Tab-separated table of C-alpha atoms in Angstrom:
chain	number	residue	atom	x	y	z
A	4	MET	CA	-8.672	-75.483	61.291
A	5	THR	CA	-6.743	-72.851	63.234
A	6	THR	CA	-5.979	-69.542	61.582
A	7	THR	CA	-3.157	-68.249	63.748
A	8	PRO	CA	-1.894	-65.076	62.100
A	9	ALA	CA	1.429	-65.391	60.316
A	10	PRO	CA	4.160	-62.824	60.989
A	11	TYR	CA	3.483	-60.575	57.999
A	12	THR	CA	6.583	-58.386	58.045
A	13	GLU	CA	5.816	-54.703	57.601
A	14	LEU	CA	8.210	-53.494	54.929
A	15	VAL	CA	9.707	-50.028	54.673
A	16	PHE	CA	9.171	-47.955	51.539
A	17	ASP	CA	12.797	-46.923	50.954
A	18	ALA	CA	13.759	-49.409	48.210
A	19	LEU	CA	10.880	-51.659	47.228
A	20	TRP	CA	12.720	-52.671	44.035
A	21	ASP	CA	15.176	-54.494	46.311
A	22	THR	CA	12.857	-55.572	49.139
A	23	PRO	CA	10.626	-57.403	48.377
A	24	GLY	CA	12.247	-57.017	44.960
A	25	ILE	CA	10.555	-56.477	41.609
A	26	GLY	CA	11.402	-58.515	38.540
A	27	SER	CA	13.592	-61.579	38.127
A	28	ALA	CA	16.191	-62.203	40.808
A	29	PRO	CA	19.791	-62.906	39.731
A	30	ALA	CA	20.500	-66.557	39.015
A	31	GLY	CA	20.725	-68.498	42.255
A	32	ALA	CA	19.529	-65.535	44.316
A	33	GLU	CA	15.782	-66.136	44.373
A	34	PRO	CA	14.739	-65.385	47.968
A	35	PRO	CA	12.375	-67.748	49.788
A	36	ALA	CA	8.727	-66.780	49.729
A	37	ALA	CA	7.770	-64.897	52.875
A	38	PRO	CA	4.648	-62.984	53.914
A	39	TRP	CA	4.837	-59.203	54.033
A	40	HIS	CA	2.682	-56.102	54.408
A	41	LEU	CA	2.887	-52.586	52.940
A	42	PRO	CA	0.702	-49.963	54.683
A	43	TRP	CA	0.230	-47.575	51.755
A	44	ASP	CA	-2.767	-46.082	53.564
A	45	ARG	CA	-0.506	-44.707	56.293
A	46	LEU	CA	1.640	-42.644	53.939
A	47	ALA	CA	0.977	-38.958	53.500
A	48	ALA	CA	0.056	-38.015	49.927
A	49	ALA	CA	3.430	-36.385	49.234
A	50	ASP	CA	5.334	-39.377	50.628
A	51	ALA	CA	3.264	-41.849	48.602
A	52	ALA	CA	3.869	-39.812	45.451
A	53	ALA	CA	7.612	-39.881	46.113
A	54	VAL	CA	7.606	-43.679	46.536
A	55	ARG	CA	5.628	-44.102	43.308
A	56	ALA	CA	8.050	-41.817	41.482
A	57	GLY	CA	10.940	-43.990	42.660
A	58	LEU	CA	9.190	-47.130	41.444
A	59	GLU	CA	8.372	-45.546	38.088
A	60	SER	CA	11.911	-44.242	37.513
A	61	ARG	CA	13.385	-47.731	37.117
A	62	SER	CA	13.135	-50.571	34.627
A	63	TYR	CA	12.556	-54.172	35.611
A	64	VAL	CA	13.454	-57.423	33.865
A	65	PHE	CA	10.974	-60.297	33.973
A	66	ARG	CA	11.557	-63.850	32.866
A	67	THR	CA	8.592	-65.729	31.449
A	68	SER	CA	7.584	-68.933	33.198
A	69	GLY	CA	8.165	-71.310	30.303
A	70	SER	CA	4.677	-72.730	30.716
A	71	THR	CA	4.062	-72.690	26.951
A	72	ALA	CA	7.533	-72.170	25.439
A	73	GLU	CA	11.176	-71.660	26.339
A	74	PRO	CA	11.545	-68.878	28.919
A	75	VAL	CA	12.462	-65.438	27.598
A	76	SER	CA	13.342	-62.158	29.305
A	77	ARG	CA	11.472	-58.902	28.785
A	78	THR	CA	11.933	-55.439	30.294
A	79	LEU	CA	9.111	-53.279	31.608
A	80	SER	CA	9.676	-49.711	32.694
A	81	GLY	CA	8.245	-48.608	35.987
A	82	SER	CA	5.981	-46.177	34.161
A	83	ARG	CA	4.502	-49.021	32.093
A	84	LEU	CA	3.976	-51.115	35.216
A	85	SER	CA	2.289	-48.128	36.830
A	86	ALA	CA	0.019	-47.757	33.797
A	87	ASP	CA	-0.805	-51.454	34.105
A	88	GLY	CA	-1.565	-51.066	37.804
A	89	THR	CA	-3.807	-48.099	36.988
A	90	GLN	CA	-5.775	-50.182	34.489
A	91	LEU	CA	-6.257	-52.916	37.095
A	92	ALA	CA	-7.310	-50.330	39.677
A	93	ARG	CA	-10.034	-49.103	37.327
A	94	LEU	CA	-11.392	-52.625	37.049
A	95	VAL	CA	-11.819	-53.105	40.800
A	96	HIS	CA	-12.822	-49.516	41.647
A	97	PRO	CA	-16.592	-50.147	41.257
A	98	TYR	CA	-16.394	-52.676	44.117
A	99	ALA	CA	-15.007	-50.045	46.552
A	100	PRO	CA	-12.144	-52.139	48.016
A	101	GLN	CA	-10.394	-50.989	51.183
A	102	ALA	CA	-7.404	-53.371	51.115
A	103	VAL	CA	-5.550	-55.846	48.912
A	104	VAL	CA	-4.536	-59.416	49.757
A	105	SER	CA	-2.291	-60.846	47.064
A	106	PHE	CA	-0.963	-64.270	46.162
A	107	ALA	CA	0.972	-63.066	43.087
A	108	PRO	CA	4.741	-62.612	43.672
A	109	VAL	CA	6.225	-59.325	42.508
A	110	ARG	CA	9.101	-61.164	40.824
A	111	HIS	CA	6.618	-61.752	37.985
A	112	ALA	CA	4.994	-59.114	35.776
A	113	TYR	CA	1.416	-59.766	36.922
A	114	GLY	CA	2.469	-59.584	40.569
A	115	ALA	CA	4.503	-56.436	39.976
A	116	SER	CA	1.427	-54.732	38.503
A	117	ALA	CA	-1.253	-56.133	40.812
A	118	THR	CA	0.625	-56.681	44.096
A	119	MET	CA	2.877	-53.625	43.996
A	120	LEU	CA	1.596	-50.957	41.590
A	121	LEU	CA	-2.162	-51.378	42.057
A	122	PRO	CA	-1.821	-50.616	45.808
A	123	ALA	CA	0.684	-47.856	44.999
A	124	VAL	CA	-1.712	-45.979	42.710
A	125	THR	CA	-4.758	-46.519	44.946
A	126	GLY	CA	-3.171	-46.078	48.367
A	127	LEU	CA	-4.655	-49.368	49.553
A	128	PRO	CA	-2.731	-51.429	52.130
A	129	VAL	CA	-1.555	-54.781	50.784
A	130	TRP	CA	-0.700	-58.116	52.356
A	131	PHE	CA	1.286	-60.731	50.380
A	132	TRP	CA	0.215	-64.312	51.182
A	133	PRO	CA	2.899	-66.534	49.611
A	134	THR	CA	2.261	-70.226	50.291
A	135	PHE	CA	-0.232	-72.974	51.125
A	136	ASP	CA	0.999	-73.351	54.686
A	137	CYS	CA	0.948	-69.630	55.477
A	138	PRO	CA	-1.983	-68.611	57.712
A	139	PRO	CA	-4.098	-65.690	56.512
A	140	PRO	CA	-3.313	-62.124	57.536
A	141	ILE	CA	-5.410	-60.033	59.868
A	142	VAL	CA	-6.909	-57.404	57.555
A	143	PRO	CA	-8.849	-54.570	59.260
A	144	ALA	CA	-11.114	-53.915	56.291
A	145	ALA	CA	-14.647	-54.864	55.296
A	146	ARG	CA	-14.109	-54.944	51.519
A	147	ILE	CA	-10.991	-56.436	49.943
A	148	VAL	CA	-9.451	-57.330	46.605
A	149	VAL	CA	-7.811	-60.757	46.421
A	150	VAL	CA	-5.136	-60.872	43.715
A	151	ALA	CA	-5.461	-64.495	42.675
A	152	ILE	CA	-3.378	-67.103	40.874
A	153	PRO	CA	-4.567	-70.662	40.106
A	154	TRP	CA	-3.756	-72.026	43.589
A	155	THR	CA	-5.494	-69.174	45.436
A	156	PHE	CA	-8.986	-70.645	45.476
A	157	ARG	CA	-7.799	-73.985	46.818
A	158	ILE	CA	-5.903	-72.205	49.585
A	159	LEU	CA	-8.845	-69.976	50.494
A	160	GLY	CA	-11.174	-72.965	50.617
A	161	ARG	CA	-9.243	-74.028	53.725
A	162	HIS	CA	-10.107	-70.754	55.503
A	163	PRO	CA	-13.903	-70.286	55.347
A	164	ARG	CA	-14.043	-68.299	58.574
A	165	TRP	CA	-11.494	-65.816	57.264
A	166	LEU	CA	-13.498	-65.402	54.046
A	167	ALA	CA	-16.725	-64.955	55.998
A	168	SER	CA	-15.229	-62.088	57.987
A	169	PHE	CA	-15.451	-59.696	55.007
A	170	GLU	CA	-18.444	-57.781	53.752
A	171	HIS	CA	-17.289	-58.117	50.135
A	172	ILE	CA	-14.446	-59.856	48.266
A	173	THR	CA	-13.380	-59.040	44.710
A	174	PHE	CA	-11.208	-61.721	43.126
A	175	LEU	CA	-8.796	-60.298	40.549
A	176	HIS	CA	-7.607	-63.359	38.632
A	177	SER	CA	-5.115	-63.732	35.805
A	178	SER	CA	-4.421	-67.049	34.122
A	179	ALA	CA	-7.165	-67.297	31.481
A	180	GLU	CA	-9.075	-70.162	33.132
A	181	LEU	CA	-10.753	-70.048	36.509
A	182	PRO	CA	-10.075	-73.321	38.354
A	183	PRO	CA	-13.099	-75.376	39.478
A	184	GLU	CA	-12.501	-74.360	43.107
A	185	ALA	CA	-13.235	-70.736	42.211
A	186	THR	CA	-16.965	-71.242	41.721
A	187	GLU	CA	-17.170	-72.858	45.159
A	188	LEU	CA	-16.297	-69.454	46.628
A	189	CYS	CA	-18.980	-67.628	44.640
A	190	ASP	CA	-21.279	-66.206	47.318
A	191	GLY	CA	-23.998	-64.148	45.685
A	192	GLU	CA	-23.455	-60.420	45.992
A	193	ARG	CA	-20.690	-60.887	48.604
A	194	THR	CA	-18.183	-61.893	45.942
A	195	ALA	CA	-17.231	-60.754	42.467
A	196	VAL	CA	-14.593	-61.923	40.027
A	197	VAL	CA	-12.649	-59.829	37.545
A	198	GLU	CA	-10.490	-61.786	35.109
A	199	VAL	CA	-7.476	-60.368	33.310
A	200	LEU	CA	-5.784	-61.793	30.229
A	201	GLY	CA	-2.224	-60.893	29.337
A	202	SER	CA	1.400	-61.978	29.339
A	203	THR	CA	4.854	-60.868	30.422
A	204	GLU	CA	5.398	-59.531	26.902
A	205	THR	CA	2.174	-57.490	26.734
A	206	SER	CA	1.031	-56.750	30.303
A	207	ALA	CA	-2.764	-56.870	30.694
A	208	VAL	CA	-4.588	-56.806	27.365
A	209	ALA	CA	-8.215	-57.818	28.072
A	210	HIS	CA	-10.685	-58.300	30.909
A	211	ARG	CA	-14.114	-59.656	31.798
A	212	HIS	CA	-16.412	-59.648	34.837
A	213	GLY	CA	-18.537	-62.485	36.181
A	214	TRP	CA	-18.265	-66.217	36.708
A	215	ASP	CA	-19.074	-67.360	33.148
A	216	PRO	CA	-16.110	-69.429	31.839
A	217	SER	CA	-17.291	-68.968	28.245
A	218	GLY	CA	-18.035	-65.243	28.427
A	219	PRO	CA	-16.492	-62.709	26.045
A	220	TRP	CA	-13.357	-60.705	26.760
A	221	THR	CA	-12.968	-56.957	26.152
A	222	LEU	CA	-9.706	-55.237	25.232
A	223	PHE	CA	-8.415	-52.556	27.602
A	224	ASP	CA	-9.017	-49.052	26.306
A	225	ASP	CA	-5.340	-48.556	25.339
A	226	VAL	CA	-5.061	-51.931	23.538
A	227	ALA	CA	-6.112	-52.745	19.963
A	228	PHE	CA	-6.164	-55.785	17.735
A	229	ALA	CA	-3.080	-55.696	15.520
A	230	ARG	CA	-2.866	-56.841	11.946
A	231	THR	CA	-0.044	-59.165	11.023
A	232	PRO	CA	1.579	-59.739	7.603
A	233	ASP	CA	-0.218	-63.073	7.202
A	234	ALA	CA	-3.610	-61.656	8.227
A	235	GLU	CA	-3.994	-58.484	6.153
A	236	SER	CA	-7.752	-58.432	6.614
A	237	GLY	CA	-7.357	-58.357	10.399
A	238	PRO	CA	-8.813	-60.710	12.991
A	239	ALA	CA	-12.400	-60.001	12.022
A	240	GLN	CA	-11.961	-62.461	9.144
A	241	ALA	CA	-11.187	-65.328	11.515
A	242	GLY	CA	-12.960	-68.628	11.097
A	243	ASP	CA	-11.885	-71.368	13.486
A	244	GLY	CA	-9.731	-69.039	15.538
A	245	VAL	CA	-6.747	-66.741	15.153
A	246	PRO	CA	-3.867	-65.844	17.448
A	247	LEU	CA	-4.565	-62.907	19.740
A	248	THR	CA	-2.262	-60.209	18.375
A	249	VAL	CA	-2.312	-56.792	20.014
A	250	SER	CA	-0.696	-53.377	19.954
A	251	GLY	CA	-0.578	-50.875	22.772
A	252	PRO	CA	1.637	-48.649	24.919
A	253	ARG	CA	2.320	-51.213	27.650
A	254	LEU	CA	4.193	-53.843	25.618
A	255	ALA	CA	7.496	-54.905	27.183
A	256	ALA	CA	10.843	-54.087	25.602
A	257	LEU	CA	12.826	-56.733	23.738
A	258	PRO	CA	16.298	-57.731	24.991
A	259	ASP	CA	17.882	-55.120	22.664
A	260	GLY	CA	15.821	-52.368	24.280
A	261	SER	CA	13.463	-51.816	21.355
A	262	HIS	CA	9.695	-51.880	21.739
A	263	PRO	CA	7.742	-54.033	19.286
A	264	ALA	CA	4.776	-52.536	17.465
A	265	CYS	CA	2.664	-55.578	18.331
A	266	HIS	CA	2.862	-58.997	19.957
A	267	GLU	CA	1.205	-62.314	19.144
A	268	LEU	CA	0.108	-64.144	22.274
A	269	ASP	CA	-0.285	-67.895	22.599
A	270	ASP	CA	-4.063	-67.518	22.909
A	271	LEU	CA	-6.426	-68.444	20.079
A	272	ILE	CA	-9.516	-66.271	19.821
A	273	ARG	CA	-12.698	-65.740	17.817
A	274	PRO	CA	-13.266	-61.983	17.435
A	275	LEU	CA	-16.798	-60.670	17.997
A	276	ASP	CA	-16.119	-57.060	16.951
A	277	ASP	CA	-13.196	-54.627	17.069
A	278	ARG	CA	-13.021	-54.744	20.924
A	279	ARG	CA	-14.427	-58.088	22.078
A	280	PHE	CA	-13.559	-61.730	21.491
A	281	LEU	CA	-14.126	-65.260	22.672
A	282	ARG	CA	-11.049	-67.120	23.853
A	283	LEU	CA	-10.692	-70.662	22.511
A	284	GLY	CA	-7.598	-71.666	24.495
A	285	ARG	CA	-3.834	-71.567	24.297
A	286	ARG	CA	-2.193	-73.093	21.259
A	287	ALA	CA	0.260	-74.996	23.442
A	288	HIS	CA	-2.662	-76.455	25.417
A	289	LEU	CA	-4.971	-77.320	22.513
A	290	VAL	CA	-4.855	-80.785	20.990
A	291	LYS	CA	-6.853	-82.101	18.047
A	292	VAL	CA	-7.649	-85.817	18.318
A	293	ASN	CA	-9.606	-87.507	15.530
A	294	GLY	CA	-10.635	-84.109	14.182
A	295	VAL	CA	-11.937	-82.800	17.513
A	296	ARG	CA	-10.108	-80.019	19.339
A	297	HIS	CA	-9.706	-80.411	23.116
A	298	ASP	CA	-8.507	-77.850	25.662
A	299	LEU	CA	-5.988	-79.652	27.861
A	300	ASN	CA	-6.346	-77.099	30.652
A	301	GLY	CA	-10.070	-77.847	30.722
A	302	ILE	CA	-9.466	-81.609	30.818
A	303	ALA	CA	-6.955	-81.163	33.664
A	304	ALA	CA	-9.423	-79.031	35.647
A	305	ARG	CA	-12.181	-81.627	35.276
A	306	LEU	CA	-9.776	-84.437	36.204
A	307	ARG	CA	-8.779	-82.608	39.399
A	308	THR	CA	-12.453	-82.423	40.292
A	309	ALA	CA	-13.209	-86.062	39.422
A	310	LEU	CA	-10.137	-87.670	40.998
A	311	ASP	CA	-9.098	-87.787	44.614
A	312	CYS	CA	-5.680	-86.316	43.946
A	313	ALA	CA	-3.666	-83.248	44.771
A	314	ASP	CA	-2.676	-82.078	41.293
A	315	VAL	CA	-3.149	-82.909	37.604
A	316	ALA	CA	-1.643	-81.529	34.418
A	317	CYS	CA	-2.181	-82.490	30.773
A	318	VAL	CA	0.734	-82.139	28.351
A	319	ARG	CA	0.473	-82.181	24.561
A	320	VAL	CA	2.792	-84.664	22.802
A	321	PRO	CA	3.261	-85.672	19.130
A	322	ASP	CA	1.688	-88.905	17.906
A	323	PRO	CA	2.863	-90.740	14.732
A	324	LEU	CA	-0.669	-91.843	13.844
A	325	ARG	CA	-2.961	-89.044	15.016
A	326	GLY	CA	-0.485	-86.177	14.713
A	327	GLU	CA	-0.815	-85.206	18.361
A	328	THR	CA	-2.223	-86.473	21.635
A	329	TYR	CA	-1.550	-85.831	25.299
A	330	ASP	CA	-0.130	-87.303	28.501
A	331	VAL	CA	-1.558	-86.904	31.988
A	332	LEU	CA	0.662	-86.135	34.986
A	333	VAL	CA	-0.849	-86.973	38.377
A	334	ALA	CA	0.687	-86.026	41.714
A	335	GLY	CA	-0.719	-87.177	45.043
A	336	GLY	CA	-4.016	-88.943	45.395
A	337	THR	CA	-5.328	-91.802	47.462
A	338	GLY	CA	-5.247	-95.246	45.884
A	339	LEU	CA	-5.262	-93.950	42.309
A	340	THR	CA	-4.133	-96.267	39.514
A	341	GLU	CA	-3.113	-95.503	35.952
A	342	ASP	CA	-6.107	-97.477	34.657
A	343	ALA	CA	-8.543	-95.463	36.777
A	344	VAL	CA	-7.054	-92.163	35.635
A	345	ARG	CA	-7.106	-93.296	31.991
A	346	ALA	CA	-10.756	-94.346	32.216
A	347	THR	CA	-11.724	-90.998	33.743
A	348	ALA	CA	-9.793	-89.058	31.110
A	349	ARG	CA	-11.363	-91.116	28.320
A	350	SER	CA	-14.815	-90.320	29.671
A	351	LEU	CA	-14.025	-86.622	29.216
A	352	GLY	CA	-13.711	-87.069	25.466
A	353	ALA	CA	-10.139	-87.919	24.505
A	354	ALA	CA	-8.020	-90.873	25.603
A	355	PRO	CA	-4.480	-89.902	26.684
A	356	ARG	CA	-1.339	-91.605	25.430
A	357	GLU	CA	0.280	-92.116	28.836
A	358	ILE	CA	-0.583	-91.664	32.500
A	359	ARG	CA	2.413	-90.640	34.585
A	360	MET	CA	2.234	-90.801	38.370
A	361	VAL	CA	4.774	-88.242	39.630
A	362	ASP	CA	5.918	-86.841	42.957
A	363	ARG	CA	4.955	-83.327	41.876
A	364	VAL	CA	3.739	-81.520	38.781
A	365	PRO	CA	6.335	-78.895	37.790
A	366	ARG	CA	4.733	-75.449	38.008
A	367	SER	CA	5.813	-71.842	37.879
A	368	PRO	CA	5.474	-69.614	40.969
A	369	LEU	CA	2.209	-68.377	39.434
A	370	GLY	CA	0.852	-71.938	39.433
A	371	LYS	CA	1.054	-72.622	35.698
A	372	PRO	CA	2.222	-76.116	34.670
A	373	LEU	CA	5.635	-75.880	33.036
A	374	ALA	CA	6.367	-77.213	29.583
A	375	PRO	CA	8.349	-80.468	29.789
A	376	ARG	CA	12.001	-80.144	28.956
A	377	THR	CA	13.202	-82.339	26.148
A	378	THR	CA	16.706	-83.717	26.010
A	379	PRO	CA	18.639	-84.107	22.732
């Protein structure tokens, strides 16, 4: 496969909130994804500080993806985004990166923190790699951070020579589950993975290092478990799992401008102590069939591995007999039939209600499958 460099446009630092643009674009004004480069390493210290001050002086509105519920808008100040970027920088600092290559668009909160503010606070040059068909950038560094979203590992698997050109790669990933393709890029001491858990409403709340999909998560040092009115004893009393509810200084503002004291995420957890927990899955992606709970994201990941297809998503739906079940959406594939997909899904532990062969699985720009829209 050829790896002809794409024209990564070198942006100017005058108004980064407009170009490439941070936060949600006005309705109908979402610009097409395009590759770009910001050479933070070429700025003098005083100039870099001035650019950061400009970024931190503004507030930015972000619209959630709607992957687990109806989309909502939240506002993050530049100072809170900068604090988020600083937390992420601390996570990758031990790996001594010299540059950042990011797949996360800055129109979304994770991309704003990791693609824009992490390089801003570290002074590392950053390249934004937006799409499947975009060739990789030429990065004159030996050690890099790759800011990853679910599709990143599949894209990078197409460019082994580019990956091999680096002395060390740190994958900074945020979506709660590493896709199966991620472990294929694990290369001993040449690669490391740092996972981040969070949301538009909370920014980054927890992290973990290593390739263990069942490993524990640790809260960031400025985040704490929050008690809720219906859980007076706190999360330590949890049995089968409780919602991850946190407090901290980086929570986004509500539409009225107020800042909530805490936020309940869609993630179910089992606390281990006052800082660590095991994540059981997202409530919107968990389904209990015949008394057994199944993680639909996990089923979808295993189906993508087992089937010769481009994309798979599992969607929870109500069931009049069992209370709930799920449908499978399949896009692409060679010679796949509904019966074959159903048999494979059944072998993974829970038979789906329907198999739907679709042209494409609806996903957010961060790669998360979108919740189906119901019509009245």
